[in-house]
Short mmCIF file of C-alpha atoms and ligand atoms in Angstrom, two decimals:
data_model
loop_
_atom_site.label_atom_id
_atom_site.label_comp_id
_atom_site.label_asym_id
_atom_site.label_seq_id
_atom_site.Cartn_x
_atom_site.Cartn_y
_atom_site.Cartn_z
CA UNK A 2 21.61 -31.75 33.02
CA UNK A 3 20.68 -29.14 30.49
CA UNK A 4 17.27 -29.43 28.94
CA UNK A 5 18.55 -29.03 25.13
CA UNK A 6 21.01 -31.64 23.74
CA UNK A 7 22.59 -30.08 21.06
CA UNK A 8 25.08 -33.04 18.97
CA UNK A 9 28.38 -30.34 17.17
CA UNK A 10 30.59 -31.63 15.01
CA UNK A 11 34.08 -31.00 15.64
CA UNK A 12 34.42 -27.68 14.76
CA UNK A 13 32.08 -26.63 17.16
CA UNK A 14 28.96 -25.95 14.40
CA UNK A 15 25.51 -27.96 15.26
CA UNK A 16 24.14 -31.50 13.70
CA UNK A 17 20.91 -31.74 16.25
CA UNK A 18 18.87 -30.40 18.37
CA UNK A 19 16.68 -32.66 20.66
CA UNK A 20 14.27 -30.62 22.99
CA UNK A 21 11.46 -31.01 24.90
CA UNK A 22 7.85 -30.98 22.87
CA UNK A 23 7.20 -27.23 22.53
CA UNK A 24 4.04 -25.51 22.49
CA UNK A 25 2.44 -22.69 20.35
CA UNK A 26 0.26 -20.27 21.84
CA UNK A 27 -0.57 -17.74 19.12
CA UNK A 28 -1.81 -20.23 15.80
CA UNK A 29 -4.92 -19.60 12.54
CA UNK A 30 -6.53 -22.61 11.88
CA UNK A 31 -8.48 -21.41 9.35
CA UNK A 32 -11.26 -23.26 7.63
CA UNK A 33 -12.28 -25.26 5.05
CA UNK A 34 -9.70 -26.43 2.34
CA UNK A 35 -6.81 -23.98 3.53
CA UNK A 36 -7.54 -25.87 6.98
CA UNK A 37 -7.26 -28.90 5.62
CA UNK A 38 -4.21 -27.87 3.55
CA UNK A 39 -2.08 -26.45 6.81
CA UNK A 40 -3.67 -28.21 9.73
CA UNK A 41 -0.98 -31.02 9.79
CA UNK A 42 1.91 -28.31 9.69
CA UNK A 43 1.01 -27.01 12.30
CA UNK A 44 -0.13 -29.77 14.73
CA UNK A 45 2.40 -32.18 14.03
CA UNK A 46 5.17 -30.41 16.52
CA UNK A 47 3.40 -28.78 19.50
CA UNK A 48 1.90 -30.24 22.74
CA UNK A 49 -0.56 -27.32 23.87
CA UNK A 50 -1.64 -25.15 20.49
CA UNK A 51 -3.74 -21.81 21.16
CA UNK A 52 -6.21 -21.45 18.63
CA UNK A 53 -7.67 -17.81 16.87
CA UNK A 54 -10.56 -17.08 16.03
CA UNK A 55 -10.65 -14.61 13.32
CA UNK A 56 -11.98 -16.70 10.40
CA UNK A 57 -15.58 -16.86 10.46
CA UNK A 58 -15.20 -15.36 13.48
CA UNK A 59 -15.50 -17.60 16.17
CA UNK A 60 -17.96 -15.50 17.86
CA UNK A 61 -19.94 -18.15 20.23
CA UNK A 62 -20.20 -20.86 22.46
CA UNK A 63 -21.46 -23.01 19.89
CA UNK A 64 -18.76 -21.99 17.23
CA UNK A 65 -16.00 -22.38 20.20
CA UNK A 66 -17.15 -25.78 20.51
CA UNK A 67 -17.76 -26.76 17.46
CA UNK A 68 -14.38 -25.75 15.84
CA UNK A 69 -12.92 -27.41 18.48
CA UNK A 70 -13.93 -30.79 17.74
CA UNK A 71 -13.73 -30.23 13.79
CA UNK A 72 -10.10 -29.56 14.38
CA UNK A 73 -9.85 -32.68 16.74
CA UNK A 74 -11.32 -34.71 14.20
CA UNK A 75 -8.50 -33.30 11.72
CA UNK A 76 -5.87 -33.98 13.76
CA UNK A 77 -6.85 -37.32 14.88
CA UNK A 78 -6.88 -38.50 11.47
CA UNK A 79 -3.30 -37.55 10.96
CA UNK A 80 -2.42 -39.60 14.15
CA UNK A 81 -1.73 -35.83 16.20
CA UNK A 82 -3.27 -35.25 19.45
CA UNK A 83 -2.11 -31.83 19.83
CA UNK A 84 -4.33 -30.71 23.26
CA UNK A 85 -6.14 -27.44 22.32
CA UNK A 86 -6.86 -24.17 23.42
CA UNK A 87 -9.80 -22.63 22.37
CA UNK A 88 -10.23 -18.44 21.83
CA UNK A 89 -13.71 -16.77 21.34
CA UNK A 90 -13.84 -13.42 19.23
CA UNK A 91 -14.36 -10.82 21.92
CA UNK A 92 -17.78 -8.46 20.37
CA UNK A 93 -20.40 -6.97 22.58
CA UNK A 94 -21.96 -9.92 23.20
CA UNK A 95 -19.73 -11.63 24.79
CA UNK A 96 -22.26 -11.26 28.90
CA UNK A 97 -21.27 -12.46 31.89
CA UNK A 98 -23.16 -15.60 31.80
CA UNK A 99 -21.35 -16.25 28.16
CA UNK A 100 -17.98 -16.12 30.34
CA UNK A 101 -19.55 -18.16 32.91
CA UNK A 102 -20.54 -21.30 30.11
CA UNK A 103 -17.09 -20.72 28.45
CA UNK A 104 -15.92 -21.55 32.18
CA UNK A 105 -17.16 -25.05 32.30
CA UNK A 106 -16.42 -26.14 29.19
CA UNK A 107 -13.93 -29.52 28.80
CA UNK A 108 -11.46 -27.36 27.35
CA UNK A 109 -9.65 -24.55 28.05
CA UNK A 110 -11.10 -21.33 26.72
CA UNK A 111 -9.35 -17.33 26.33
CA UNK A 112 -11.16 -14.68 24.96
CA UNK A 113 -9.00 -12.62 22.12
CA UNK A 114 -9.59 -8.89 21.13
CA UNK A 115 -8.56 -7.17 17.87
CA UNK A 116 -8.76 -3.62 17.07
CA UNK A 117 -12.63 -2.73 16.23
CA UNK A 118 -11.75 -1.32 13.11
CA UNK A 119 -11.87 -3.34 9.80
CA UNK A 120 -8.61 -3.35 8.24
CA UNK A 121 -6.68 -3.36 11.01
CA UNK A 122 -5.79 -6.89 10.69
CA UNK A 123 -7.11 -10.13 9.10
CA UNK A 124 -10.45 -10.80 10.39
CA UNK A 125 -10.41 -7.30 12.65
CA UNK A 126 -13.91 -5.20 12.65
CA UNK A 127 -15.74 -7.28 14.39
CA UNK A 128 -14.86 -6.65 17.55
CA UNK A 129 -15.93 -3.11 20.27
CA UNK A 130 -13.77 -1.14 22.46
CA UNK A 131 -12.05 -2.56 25.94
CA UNK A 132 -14.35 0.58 27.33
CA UNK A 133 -17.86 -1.18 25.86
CA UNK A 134 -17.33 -4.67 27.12
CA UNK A 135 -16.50 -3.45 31.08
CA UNK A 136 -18.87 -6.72 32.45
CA UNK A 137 -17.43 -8.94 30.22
CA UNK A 138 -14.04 -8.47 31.44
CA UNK A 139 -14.83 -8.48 34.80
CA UNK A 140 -16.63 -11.67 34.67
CA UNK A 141 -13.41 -12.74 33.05
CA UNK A 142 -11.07 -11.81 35.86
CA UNK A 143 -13.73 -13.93 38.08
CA UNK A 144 -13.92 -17.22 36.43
CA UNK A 145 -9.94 -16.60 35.65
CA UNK A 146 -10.57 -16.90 32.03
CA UNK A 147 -7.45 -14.88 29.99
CA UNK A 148 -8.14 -11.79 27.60
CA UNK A 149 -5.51 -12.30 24.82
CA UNK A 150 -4.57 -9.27 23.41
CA UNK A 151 -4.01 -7.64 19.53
CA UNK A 152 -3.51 -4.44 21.10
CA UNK A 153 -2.82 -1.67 18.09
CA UNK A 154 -4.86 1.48 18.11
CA UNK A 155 -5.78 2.57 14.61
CA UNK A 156 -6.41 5.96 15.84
CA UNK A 157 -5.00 8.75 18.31
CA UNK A 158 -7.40 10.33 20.72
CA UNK A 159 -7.58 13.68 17.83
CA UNK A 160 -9.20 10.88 15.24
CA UNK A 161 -5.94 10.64 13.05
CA UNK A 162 -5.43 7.33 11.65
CA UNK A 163 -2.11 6.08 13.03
CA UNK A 164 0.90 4.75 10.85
CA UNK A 165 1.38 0.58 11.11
CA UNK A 166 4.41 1.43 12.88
CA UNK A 167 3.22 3.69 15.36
CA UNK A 168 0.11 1.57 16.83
CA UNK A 169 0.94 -0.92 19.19
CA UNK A 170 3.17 1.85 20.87
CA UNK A 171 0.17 4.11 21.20
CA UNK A 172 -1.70 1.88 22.51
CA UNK A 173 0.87 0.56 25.72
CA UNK A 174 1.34 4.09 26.10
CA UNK A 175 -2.55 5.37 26.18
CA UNK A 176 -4.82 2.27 26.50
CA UNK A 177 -2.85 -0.22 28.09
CA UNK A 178 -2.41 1.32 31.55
CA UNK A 179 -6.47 2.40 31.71
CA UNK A 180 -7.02 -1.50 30.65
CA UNK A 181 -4.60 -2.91 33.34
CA UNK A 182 -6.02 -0.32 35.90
CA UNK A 183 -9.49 -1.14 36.15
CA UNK A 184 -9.02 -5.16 36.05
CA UNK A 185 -6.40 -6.06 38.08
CA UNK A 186 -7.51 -9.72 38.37
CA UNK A 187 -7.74 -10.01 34.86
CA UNK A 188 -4.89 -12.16 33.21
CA UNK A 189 -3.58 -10.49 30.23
CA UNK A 190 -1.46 -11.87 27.41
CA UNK A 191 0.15 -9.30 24.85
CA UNK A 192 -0.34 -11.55 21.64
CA UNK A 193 3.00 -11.10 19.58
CA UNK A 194 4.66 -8.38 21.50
CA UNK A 195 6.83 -5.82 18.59
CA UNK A 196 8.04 -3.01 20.88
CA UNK A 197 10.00 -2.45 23.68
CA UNK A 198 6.79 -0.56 25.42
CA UNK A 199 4.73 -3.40 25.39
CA UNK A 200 8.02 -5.47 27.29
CA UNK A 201 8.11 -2.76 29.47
CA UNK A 202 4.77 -3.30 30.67
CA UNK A 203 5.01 -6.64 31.19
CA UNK A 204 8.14 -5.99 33.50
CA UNK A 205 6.44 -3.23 35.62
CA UNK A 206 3.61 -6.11 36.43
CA UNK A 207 5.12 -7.06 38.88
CA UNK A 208 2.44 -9.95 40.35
CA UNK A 209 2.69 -11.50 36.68
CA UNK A 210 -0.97 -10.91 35.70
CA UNK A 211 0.97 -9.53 32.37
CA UNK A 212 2.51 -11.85 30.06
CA UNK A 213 3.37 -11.55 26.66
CA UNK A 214 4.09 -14.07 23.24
CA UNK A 215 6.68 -13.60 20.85
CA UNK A 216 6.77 -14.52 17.26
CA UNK A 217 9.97 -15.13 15.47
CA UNK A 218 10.07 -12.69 13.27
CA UNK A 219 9.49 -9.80 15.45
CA UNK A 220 12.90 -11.42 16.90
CA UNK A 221 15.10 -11.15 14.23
CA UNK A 222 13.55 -8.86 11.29
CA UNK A 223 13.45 -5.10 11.02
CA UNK A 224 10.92 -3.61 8.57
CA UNK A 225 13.60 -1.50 6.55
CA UNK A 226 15.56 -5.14 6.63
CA UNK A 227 11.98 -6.92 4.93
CA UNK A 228 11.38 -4.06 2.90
CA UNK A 229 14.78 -4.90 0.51
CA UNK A 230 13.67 -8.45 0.00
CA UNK A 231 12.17 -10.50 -2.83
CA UNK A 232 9.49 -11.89 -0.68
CA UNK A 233 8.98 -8.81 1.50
CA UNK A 234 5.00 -9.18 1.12
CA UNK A 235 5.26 -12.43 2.76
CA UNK A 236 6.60 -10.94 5.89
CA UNK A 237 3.69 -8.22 6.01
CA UNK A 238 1.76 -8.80 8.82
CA UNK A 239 0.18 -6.91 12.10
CA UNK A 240 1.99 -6.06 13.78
CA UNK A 241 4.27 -4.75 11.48
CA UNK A 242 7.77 -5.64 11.99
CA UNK A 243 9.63 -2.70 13.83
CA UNK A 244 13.11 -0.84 13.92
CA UNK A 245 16.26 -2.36 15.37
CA UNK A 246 15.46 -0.74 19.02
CA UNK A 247 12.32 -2.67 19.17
CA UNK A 248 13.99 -6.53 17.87
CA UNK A 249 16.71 -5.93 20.36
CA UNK A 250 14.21 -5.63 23.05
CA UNK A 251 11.74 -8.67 21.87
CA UNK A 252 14.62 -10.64 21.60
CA UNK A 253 16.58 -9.71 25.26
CA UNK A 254 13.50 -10.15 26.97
CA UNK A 255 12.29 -13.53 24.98
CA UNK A 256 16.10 -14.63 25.63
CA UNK A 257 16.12 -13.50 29.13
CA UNK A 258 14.01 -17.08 29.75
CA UNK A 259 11.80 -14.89 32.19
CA UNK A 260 8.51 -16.97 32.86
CA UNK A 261 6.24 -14.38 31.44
CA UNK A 262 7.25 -14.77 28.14
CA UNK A 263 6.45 -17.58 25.62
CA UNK A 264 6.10 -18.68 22.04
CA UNK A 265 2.87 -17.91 20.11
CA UNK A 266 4.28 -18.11 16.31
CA UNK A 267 0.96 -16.27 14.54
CA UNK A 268 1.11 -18.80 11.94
CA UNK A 269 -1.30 -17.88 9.35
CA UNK A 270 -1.50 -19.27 6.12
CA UNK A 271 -2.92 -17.01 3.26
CA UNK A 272 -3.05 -18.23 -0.65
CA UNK A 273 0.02 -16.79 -2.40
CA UNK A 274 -2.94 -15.08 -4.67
CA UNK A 275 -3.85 -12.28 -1.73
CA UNK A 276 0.21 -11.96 -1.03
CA UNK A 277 1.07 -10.28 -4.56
CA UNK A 278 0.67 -6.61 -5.32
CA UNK A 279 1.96 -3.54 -3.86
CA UNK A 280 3.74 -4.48 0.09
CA UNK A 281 0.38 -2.47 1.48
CA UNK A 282 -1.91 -4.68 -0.24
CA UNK A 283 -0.54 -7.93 0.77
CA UNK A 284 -2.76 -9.74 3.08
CA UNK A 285 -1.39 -10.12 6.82
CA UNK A 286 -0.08 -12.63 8.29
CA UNK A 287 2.96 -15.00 7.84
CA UNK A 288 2.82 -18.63 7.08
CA UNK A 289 5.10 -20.21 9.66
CA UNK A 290 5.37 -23.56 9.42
CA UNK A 291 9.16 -23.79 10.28
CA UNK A 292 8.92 -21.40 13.06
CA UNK A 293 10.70 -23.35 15.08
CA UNK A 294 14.34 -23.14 13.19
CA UNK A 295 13.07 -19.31 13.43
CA UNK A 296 12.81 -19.01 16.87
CA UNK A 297 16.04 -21.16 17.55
CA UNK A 298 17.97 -19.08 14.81
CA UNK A 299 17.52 -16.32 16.51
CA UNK A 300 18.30 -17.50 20.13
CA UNK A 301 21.31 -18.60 18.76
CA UNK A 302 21.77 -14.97 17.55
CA UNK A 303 21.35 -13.91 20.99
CA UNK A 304 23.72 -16.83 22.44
CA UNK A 305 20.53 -18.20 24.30
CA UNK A 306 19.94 -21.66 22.61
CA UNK A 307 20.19 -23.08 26.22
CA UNK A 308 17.64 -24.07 28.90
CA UNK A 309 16.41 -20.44 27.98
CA UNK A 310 15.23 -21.50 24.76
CA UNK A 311 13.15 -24.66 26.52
CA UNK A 312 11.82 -22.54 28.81
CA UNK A 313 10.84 -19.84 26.26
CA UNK A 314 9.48 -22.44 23.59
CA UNK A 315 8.39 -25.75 26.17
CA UNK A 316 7.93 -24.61 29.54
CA UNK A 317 6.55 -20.81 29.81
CA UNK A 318 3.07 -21.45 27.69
CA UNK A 319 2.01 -24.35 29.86
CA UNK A 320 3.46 -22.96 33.16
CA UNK A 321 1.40 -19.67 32.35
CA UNK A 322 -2.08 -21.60 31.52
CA UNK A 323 -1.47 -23.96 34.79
CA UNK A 324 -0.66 -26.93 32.25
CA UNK A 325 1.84 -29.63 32.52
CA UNK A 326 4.69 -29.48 30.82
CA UNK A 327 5.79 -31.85 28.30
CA UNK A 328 7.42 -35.42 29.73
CA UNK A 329 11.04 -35.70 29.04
CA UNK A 330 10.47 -38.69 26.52
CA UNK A 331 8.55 -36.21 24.28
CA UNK A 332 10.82 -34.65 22.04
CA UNK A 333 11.02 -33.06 18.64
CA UNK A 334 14.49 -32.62 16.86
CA UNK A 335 15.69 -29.89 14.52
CA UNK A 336 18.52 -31.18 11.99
CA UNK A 337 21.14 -29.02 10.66
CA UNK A 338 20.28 -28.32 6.86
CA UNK A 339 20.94 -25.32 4.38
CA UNK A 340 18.44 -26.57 2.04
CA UNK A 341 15.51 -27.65 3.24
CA UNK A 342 15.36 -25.33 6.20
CA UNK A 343 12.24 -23.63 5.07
CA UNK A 344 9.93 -25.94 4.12
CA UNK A 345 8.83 -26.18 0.37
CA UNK A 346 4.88 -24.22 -0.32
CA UNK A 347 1.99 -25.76 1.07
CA UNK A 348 -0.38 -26.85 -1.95
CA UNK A 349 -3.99 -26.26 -1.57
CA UNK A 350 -5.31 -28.18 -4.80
CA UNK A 351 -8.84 -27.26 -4.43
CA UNK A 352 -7.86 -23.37 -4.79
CA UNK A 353 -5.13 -24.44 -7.38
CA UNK A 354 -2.78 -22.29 -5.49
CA UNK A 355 0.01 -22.89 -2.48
CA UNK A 356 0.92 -21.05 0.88
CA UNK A 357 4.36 -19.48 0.78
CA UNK A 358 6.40 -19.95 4.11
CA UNK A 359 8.30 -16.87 5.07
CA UNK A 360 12.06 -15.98 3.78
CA UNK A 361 11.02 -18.91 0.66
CA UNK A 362 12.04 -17.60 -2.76
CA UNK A 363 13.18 -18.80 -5.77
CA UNK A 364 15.53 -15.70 -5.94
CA UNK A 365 18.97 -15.40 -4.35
CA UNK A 366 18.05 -13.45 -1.26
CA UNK A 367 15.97 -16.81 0.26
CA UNK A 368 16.20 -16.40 4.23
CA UNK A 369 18.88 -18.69 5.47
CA UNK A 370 17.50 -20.57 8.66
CA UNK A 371 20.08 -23.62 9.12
CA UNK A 372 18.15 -25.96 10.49
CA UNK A 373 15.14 -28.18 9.51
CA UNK A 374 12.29 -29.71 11.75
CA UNK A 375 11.65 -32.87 11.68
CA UNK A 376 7.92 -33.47 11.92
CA UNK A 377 6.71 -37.49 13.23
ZN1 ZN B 408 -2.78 -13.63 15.03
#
């Protein structure tokens, strides 16, 4: 029986989708009122949900555990019981005996990198070099805790700052290898994979210790392609969306339903405020709260909205982390709807502002999705 029941009307074009709960493995929390403001959004359809910790950062045990049970409070209240996974910002001080408490904590527990150079990304600067943090890692491989990666360099080895486009390639082709080298043990995620290097070395691991997550929009949308639209500066984010070569590659591989790749959206709300300007002044990050219809737009594009897509968006995360996967009673459904497909802005009344979902505009050149989660 296929794991996707998909209800067509007679000329072949699709009502529903029912599908197994699926999971996110790439989500911003946030905190304070935008938290409150985009929590729900993004609990209300996953089983597992990964959570980053660039805002504050997250930079302890204490924070870890804390923010874990502020956002279990939050979703508790709005009847969710999302089961969470926790990330700690990886800085110098992350010792061995850090790894070894993060270890026995009732939760599960990654430890995410971003480049150490401010700018880079939302919330990057904080962090040190792969090179600096040698013990840390290692101690990481041992109590089989998972480095989740943001791997862009910002510069080449001469000291030139590197284009947006250029950076995650630099860095499968001159940091990657060293960093898979000297800790084989070491589980490694590639957090939103953009370019057909980084797929490629995922596929040359061959014992698996290399996985990678996928978020829609590096699926289906080129940066020349973003660049002509009305809401272009709601698609800027790190990294930056690539050339046609690099979406046909995401999207084979995603497709493919191979077990080392998953979905990890990258949700991450930003006030509409910090999103106008010039494109290279928008803040990063896309607001995703309908990035299921993304995902299953473009698997449709790629004639994969089969059991590849459940295993992709329902079965890969949790299979990866050693989790169950969802029971076959727990569903969500997506609705076919030209409308409402991307959600309406997310108000956040105490900044007097809202949180634009990608491809949403008022003009004519809106992003046409299809289909419409329906959240319960
Ligand atoms: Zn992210």
């Amino acid at each position: 029986m296929s794991l996707l029941q998909i209800e067509r009307d007679n000329l072949g074009h699709i009502l529903s989708i029912v599908m197994p709960r699926p999971s996110n493995f790439h989500a911003h929390l946030r905190t304070d009122t935008l938290m409150r403001a985009i929590a729900y959004d993004i609990m209300c359809w996953v089983k597992y949900l990964l959570v980053m910790p660039n805002t504050g950062p997250i930079d302890t045990v204490e924070k870890v555990v804390a923010y874990y049970y502020l956002l279990t409070k939050i979703a508790e209240a709005r009847g969710l019981k999302p089961e969470l996974i926790m990330t700690i910002y990886l800085t110098d001080r992350l010792t061995p005996a850090m790894v070894e408490r993060l270890a026995k904590l009732p939760f599960k527990v990654a430890v995410k990198y971003y480049p150490p150079h401010k700018g880079a990304t939302t919330g990057s600067g904080e962090g040190v070099p792969l090179s600096d943090v040698r013990e840390g890692l290692r101690a990481m491989a041992e109590h089989k805790i998972r480095l989740l990666g943001h791997f862009e360099s910002v510069y080449d080895k001469n000291g030139r700052e590197l284009p947006h486009l250029e950076r995650e390639e630099y860095f499968m082709l001159h940091e990657f290898p060293r960093l898979r080298d000297e800790h084989p043990e070491l589980d490694i995620n590639i957090e939103h994979a953009s370019t057909a290097l980084a797929i490629e070395r995922v596929k040359e691991d061959s014992r698996g210790k290399t996985t990678c997550g996928f978020t829609p929009h590096h699926l289906f949308l080129t940066l020349p392609e973003l660049m002509k639209k009305s809401w272009a500066n709601h698609g800027r984010c790190m990294p930056t969306p690539k050339s046609q070569h690099n979406v046909d590659a995401c999207l084979e591989f995603a497709a493919s339903g191979d077990a080392r790749a998953h979905l990890g959206d990258d949700t991450a709300a930003h006030l509409s405020a910090t999103k106008q300007g010039p494109f290279d002044q928008a803040a990063c990050g896309c607001w995703l709260p309908h990035s299921l219809s993304l995902y299953a737009m473009a698997f449709k594009r790629a004639g994969a909205l089969d059991d590849r897509f459940v295993r992709f968006a329902c079965y890969n995360g949790p299979d990866t982390w050693g989790l169950p996967r969802p029971l076959p009673e727990d569903t969500v459904k997506l609705v076919a709807d030209d409308i409402h497909d991307i959600p309406e802005p997310t108000p956040v009344p105490e900044k007097n502002d809202v949180v634009i979902p990608l491809g949403w505009t008022k003009e004519q050149d809106r992003l046409k999705v299809g289909l419409r989660l329906f959240c319960d």
